[in-house]
Short mmCIF file of C-alpha atoms in Angstrom, two decimals:
data_model
loop_
_atom_site.label_atom_id
_atom_site.label_comp_id
_atom_site.label_asym_id
_atom_site.label_seq_id
_atom_site.Cartn_x
_atom_site.Cartn_y
_atom_site.Cartn_z
CA MET A 1 103.51 104.42 113.47
CA ALA A 2 105.94 102.50 115.32
CA GLU A 3 103.31 103.54 118.56
CA ALA A 4 100.67 102.01 116.52
CA ILE A 5 102.38 98.90 116.11
CA ILE A 6 103.54 98.71 120.08
CA GLY A 7 99.88 99.38 120.60
CA GLY A 8 98.46 96.55 117.84
CA LEU A 9 100.82 94.28 119.50
CA PHE A 10 99.56 95.07 123.21
CA ARG A 11 95.80 94.58 122.12
CA ARG A 12 96.50 91.33 120.51
CA GLU A 13 98.39 90.20 123.42
CA LEU A 14 101.12 88.95 120.94
CA VAL A 15 103.55 90.08 122.99
CA THR A 16 104.94 91.48 126.56
CA SER A 17 106.51 94.58 127.45
CA ALA A 18 109.53 92.59 127.60
CA GLN A 19 109.99 91.54 124.32
CA ILE A 20 109.89 94.81 122.86
CA ILE A 21 113.15 97.14 122.52
CA GLY A 22 112.83 100.67 121.41
CA SER A 23 115.41 103.14 120.31
CA HIS A 24 115.49 107.05 120.34
CA PRO A 25 118.16 109.45 120.71
CA ARG A 26 116.51 111.81 122.80
CA PRO A 27 116.36 111.01 126.29
CA ALA A 28 113.00 112.80 127.29
CA ARG A 29 111.26 110.42 124.57
CA ARG A 30 113.07 107.57 125.72
CA GLU A 31 111.55 108.00 129.02
CA GLU A 32 108.15 108.64 127.82
CA LEU A 33 107.96 105.77 125.89
CA GLN A 34 109.14 103.84 128.80
CA THR A 35 106.71 105.11 130.99
CA LYS A 36 103.88 104.95 128.56
CA TYR A 37 104.36 101.28 127.42
CA GLY A 38 106.60 99.66 130.10
CA ILE A 39 109.03 98.58 127.23
CA THR A 40 112.92 99.05 127.34
CA VAL A 41 114.17 102.17 125.02
CA VAL A 42 117.88 102.40 124.71
CA GLU A 43 119.73 105.34 122.64
CA SER A 44 121.51 103.13 120.00
CA ASN A 45 119.86 101.48 117.20
CA ALA A 46 122.41 98.49 116.95
CA GLN A 47 121.66 98.12 120.52
CA ALA A 48 118.54 97.92 120.12
CA ALA A 49 118.75 95.03 117.64
CA ASN A 50 121.15 93.35 119.78
CA TYR A 51 119.85 94.00 123.29
CA GLY A 52 120.20 90.96 125.60
CA PRO A 53 122.01 90.09 128.54
CA MET A 54 125.83 90.14 128.22
CA THR A 55 127.67 86.82 127.83
CA GLU A 56 131.66 86.77 129.31
CA ASP A 57 132.92 87.63 125.77
CA ASP A 58 130.76 90.66 125.90
CA ARG A 59 128.54 89.33 123.06
CA PRO A 60 124.46 89.61 123.75
CA ALA A 61 123.30 86.16 124.55
CA ARG A 62 120.12 87.00 122.34
CA LYS A 63 118.92 89.20 119.67
CA SER A 64 115.69 90.80 118.49
CA SER A 65 113.91 88.22 116.24
CA ILE A 66 112.32 91.20 114.25
CA VAL A 67 114.10 94.43 113.77
CA ILE A 68 111.64 96.92 112.69
CA LEU A 69 112.68 100.27 110.54
CA ALA A 70 109.99 102.79 111.48
CA VAL A 71 112.06 106.15 110.66
CA LYS A 72 111.36 109.32 108.40
CA PRO A 73 113.16 108.51 105.06
CA GLN A 74 115.61 111.15 105.45
CA ARG A 75 117.21 109.47 108.75
CA VAL A 76 117.00 105.97 107.22
CA SER A 77 120.54 106.29 106.04
CA THR A 78 121.79 106.71 109.27
CA VAL A 79 120.26 104.05 110.63
CA LEU A 80 121.21 101.74 107.93
CA ASN A 81 124.91 102.59 108.80
CA GLU A 82 124.54 101.92 112.32
CA LEU A 83 123.18 98.61 111.87
CA ARG A 84 125.19 97.53 109.04
CA GLY A 85 127.20 94.30 110.30
CA GLN A 86 125.22 93.99 113.47
CA LEU A 87 122.55 91.54 112.16
CA GLN A 88 122.38 87.94 112.64
CA GLU A 89 121.09 85.58 109.47
CA GLU A 90 118.08 84.48 111.65
CA GLN A 91 117.05 88.12 112.08
CA LEU A 92 114.06 89.74 109.91
CA VAL A 93 114.08 93.44 108.82
CA LEU A 94 110.89 94.83 108.43
CA SER A 95 110.85 98.16 107.09
CA ILE A 96 107.52 100.77 106.80
CA VAL A 97 110.17 103.74 105.56
CA ALA A 98 108.34 105.20 102.63
CA GLY A 99 110.34 105.12 99.32
CA ALA A 100 113.43 102.62 100.80
CA LYS A 101 113.27 99.83 98.21
CA ILE A 102 114.46 96.51 99.44
CA GLU A 103 117.52 96.20 97.21
CA THR A 104 118.51 99.16 98.71
CA LEU A 105 118.00 98.06 102.18
CA ALA A 106 119.28 94.81 101.76
CA SER A 107 122.55 96.03 100.04
CA GLU A 108 123.15 98.71 102.79
CA LEU A 109 122.33 96.29 105.83
CA GLY A 110 124.48 93.28 104.21
CA HIS A 111 121.25 91.25 105.22
CA PRO A 112 118.66 89.61 102.93
CA SER A 113 115.87 88.73 104.89
CA ILE A 114 113.63 92.04 104.53
CA VAL A 115 110.26 92.62 104.51
CA ARG A 116 108.67 96.05 103.12
CA ALA A 117 105.06 97.17 104.09
CA MET A 118 103.21 100.08 103.64
CA PRO A 119 100.39 100.65 106.36
CA ASN A 120 98.15 103.68 106.47
CA THR A 121 97.06 105.88 109.86
CA PRO A 122 94.12 103.94 110.62
CA ALA A 123 96.81 101.23 112.29
CA GLN A 124 96.65 103.55 114.85
CA ILE A 125 93.32 102.21 116.25
CA GLY A 126 93.66 98.93 114.50
CA GLN A 127 91.91 99.58 111.48
CA GLY A 128 94.44 100.03 109.08
CA MET A 129 95.15 98.86 105.92
CA THR A 130 98.80 97.13 105.16
CA ALA A 131 100.38 95.80 102.27
CA TRP A 132 103.59 94.02 102.24
CA THR A 133 105.92 92.08 100.35
CA ALA A 134 108.85 89.79 101.35
CA THR A 135 112.40 88.57 99.85
CA SER A 136 112.41 85.18 98.89
CA GLU A 137 115.06 84.41 102.04
CA VAL A 138 112.30 85.01 104.42
CA GLY A 139 110.98 81.63 105.84
CA ASP A 140 107.31 80.45 106.31
CA ALA A 141 107.92 81.04 110.02
CA GLN A 142 108.99 84.32 109.86
CA LEU A 143 105.99 85.01 107.27
CA ALA A 144 103.89 83.84 109.86
CA GLN A 145 105.11 86.33 112.35
CA VAL A 146 104.87 89.07 109.94
CA ARG A 147 101.05 88.57 109.29
CA ALA A 148 100.28 88.23 113.09
CA LEU A 149 102.33 91.49 113.63
CA LEU A 150 100.76 93.57 110.52
CA GLY A 151 97.38 91.94 111.27
CA ALA A 152 97.22 93.39 114.47
CA LEU A 153 97.50 96.78 113.16
CA GLY A 154 93.83 95.74 111.04
CA LYS A 155 93.91 94.20 107.66
CA GLU A 156 97.26 92.98 105.71
CA MET A 157 97.87 92.03 102.62
CA TYR A 158 100.50 90.27 100.93
CA VAL A 159 101.86 91.67 97.26
CA GLU A 160 104.13 90.04 94.80
CA THR A 161 105.87 92.68 93.73
CA GLU A 162 107.54 96.41 94.97
CA ARG A 163 105.29 97.93 92.44
CA MET A 164 102.26 96.85 93.81
CA ILE A 165 103.52 98.25 97.61
CA ASP A 166 103.95 101.65 95.38
CA MET A 167 100.59 100.99 94.00
CA ALA A 168 99.18 100.64 97.71
CA THR A 169 100.84 103.77 98.92
CA ALA A 170 98.97 105.51 96.33
CA LEU A 171 95.48 103.90 97.01
CA SER A 172 95.46 102.82 100.74
CA ALA A 173 98.56 104.34 102.63
CA THR A 174 97.45 107.92 100.83
CA GLY A 175 93.61 107.19 100.83
CA PRO A 176 92.93 108.49 104.15
CA THR A 177 94.16 111.88 102.60
CA TYR A 178 91.32 112.00 100.11
CA ILE A 179 88.87 110.31 102.60
CA PHE A 180 89.50 113.48 105.02
CA LEU A 181 89.41 115.90 102.06
CA VAL A 182 85.64 114.90 101.11
CA MET A 183 85.11 114.91 104.85
CA GLU A 184 86.08 118.32 105.33
CA ALA A 185 84.40 119.45 102.27
CA LEU A 186 81.17 117.76 103.33
CA VAL A 187 81.23 119.43 106.64
CA ASP A 188 81.93 122.84 105.22
CA ALA A 189 78.73 122.40 102.78
CA GLY A 190 76.77 121.63 105.70
CA VAL A 191 77.91 124.66 107.70
CA HIS A 192 77.31 126.66 104.40
CA MET A 193 73.35 125.42 104.67
CA GLY A 194 73.31 126.73 108.04
CA PHE A 195 74.34 123.83 110.71
CA SER A 196 76.90 124.50 113.28
CA ARG A 197 80.01 123.05 112.80
CA HIS A 198 79.57 120.39 115.36
CA VAL A 199 76.40 118.87 113.91
CA ALA A 200 77.44 118.81 110.28
CA GLN A 201 80.46 116.90 111.49
CA GLU A 202 78.53 114.36 113.07
CA LEU A 203 76.01 113.96 110.21
CA VAL A 204 79.12 113.48 107.99
CA LEU A 205 81.08 111.13 110.02
CA GLN A 206 78.46 108.78 110.73
CA THR A 207 77.14 108.70 107.01
CA MET A 208 80.61 108.00 106.12
CA LEU A 209 80.72 105.00 108.57
CA GLY A 210 77.75 103.43 108.15
CA SER A 211 78.24 103.71 104.12
CA VAL A 212 81.26 101.95 104.57
CA LEU A 213 80.21 99.62 106.80
CA PHE A 214 77.07 98.70 104.70
CA ALA A 215 79.04 98.59 101.36
CA LYS A 216 81.72 96.10 103.01
CA GLU A 217 78.86 93.77 104.30
CA SER A 218 76.48 93.72 101.37
CA HIS A 219 79.49 92.88 98.69
CA LYS A 220 77.75 95.11 96.12
CA HIS A 221 79.53 96.96 93.57
CA PRO A 222 79.67 100.66 94.64
CA ALA A 223 77.64 101.70 91.47
CA GLU A 224 74.81 99.33 92.39
CA LEU A 225 74.80 100.85 95.99
CA ARG A 226 74.70 104.31 94.60
CA ASN A 227 71.84 103.23 92.03
CA MET A 228 70.30 102.25 95.32
CA VAL A 229 69.65 105.60 96.58
CA THR A 230 69.41 107.48 93.28
CA SER A 231 65.54 108.17 92.22
CA PRO A 232 64.97 109.94 89.09
CA GLY A 233 64.80 113.53 89.45
CA GLY A 234 65.76 113.31 93.06
CA THR A 235 68.40 114.94 95.35
CA SER A 236 70.79 112.24 94.84
CA ALA A 237 70.64 112.50 90.86
CA GLU A 238 71.08 115.99 91.22
CA ALA A 239 74.11 116.01 93.16
CA ILE A 240 75.53 113.12 91.01
CA TYR A 241 75.01 115.35 87.88
CA GLN A 242 76.87 118.53 89.57
CA MET A 243 79.94 116.04 90.36
CA GLU A 244 80.24 114.52 87.20
CA LYS A 245 80.04 117.70 85.68
CA GLY A 246 82.68 119.08 87.94
CA GLY A 247 85.09 115.92 87.15
CA LEU A 248 84.96 114.35 90.80
CA ARG A 249 85.85 110.79 89.10
CA THR A 250 88.80 112.38 87.01
CA VAL A 251 90.40 114.42 90.01
CA LEU A 252 90.00 111.40 92.18
CA SER A 253 91.66 109.05 89.70
CA LYS A 254 94.50 111.91 88.67
CA ALA A 255 95.27 112.20 92.43
CA VAL A 256 95.95 108.36 92.80
CA TRP A 257 98.01 108.21 89.85
CA ALA A 258 100.17 111.39 90.77
CA ALA A 259 100.31 109.83 94.39
CA PHE A 260 101.28 106.49 92.67
CA GLN A 261 104.08 108.55 90.35
CA ARG A 262 105.60 110.23 93.52
CA ALA A 263 105.74 107.06 95.19
CA VAL A 264 107.73 105.26 92.22
CA ALA A 265 109.89 108.54 92.19
CA LEU A 266 110.86 108.57 95.82
CA GLY A 267 112.09 104.87 95.28
CA ARG A 268 114.38 106.03 92.67
CA THR A 269 115.78 109.49 94.08
CA GLU A 270 116.13 108.35 98.03
CA LYS A 271 119.73 107.52 98.13
CA VAL A 272 119.96 105.73 101.43
CA GLY A 273 123.55 104.94 101.17
#
């Protein structure tokens, strides 16, 4: 996801390569990122947050204005320990770490200006959906920066509470999983009927893409769109009967609810300190 952010910023021409500083513990990965994006990648997280030319008293002359935490949950404790006491008041911390609560981040960092965001994988091609929220210490100018940064990944939506971040985790961040599973099932059904997998996949992908774009442009309720293609005694009616009989709605609802409960539990059990 960190690479998706870099790519999005470059696509929108919001920053230059000189303005991005990354960190990674492995030399090979640092070299790969530097070669691919032309950015500076250092070993230490604290060095990345404080990167800049040194003054005579060995302090950096400038610091990163936005410090992005884009690590696995099991790594966040180490990163927070490295950054504690290293941030200046004017710096903003943007976290996309699953399960890491704002209160925990602020406490472990000793820093109040925190944004928590939850993007999804389509952000990698600039078609993502990101829900985010911020502490009251985040100023208007910083909020504008966050909107621009997350907007480079696709759509962004500010939400009022962290509970809504957990809700978005279940619905939009986990959402591609549901879509890909349905996609896979439809392709398999096509193969079962006799299509080659390549042909079945092409039919399914374009059908799903076209349906989404049609729904977005029509501004109609999904039920109304479904009724438009459902004739009495027709193929759609028979297909819907079987899906309802199999409890498709209930299964999807239970899946989203289970993902939401898991997201809430992660926030309770992840001890980032």
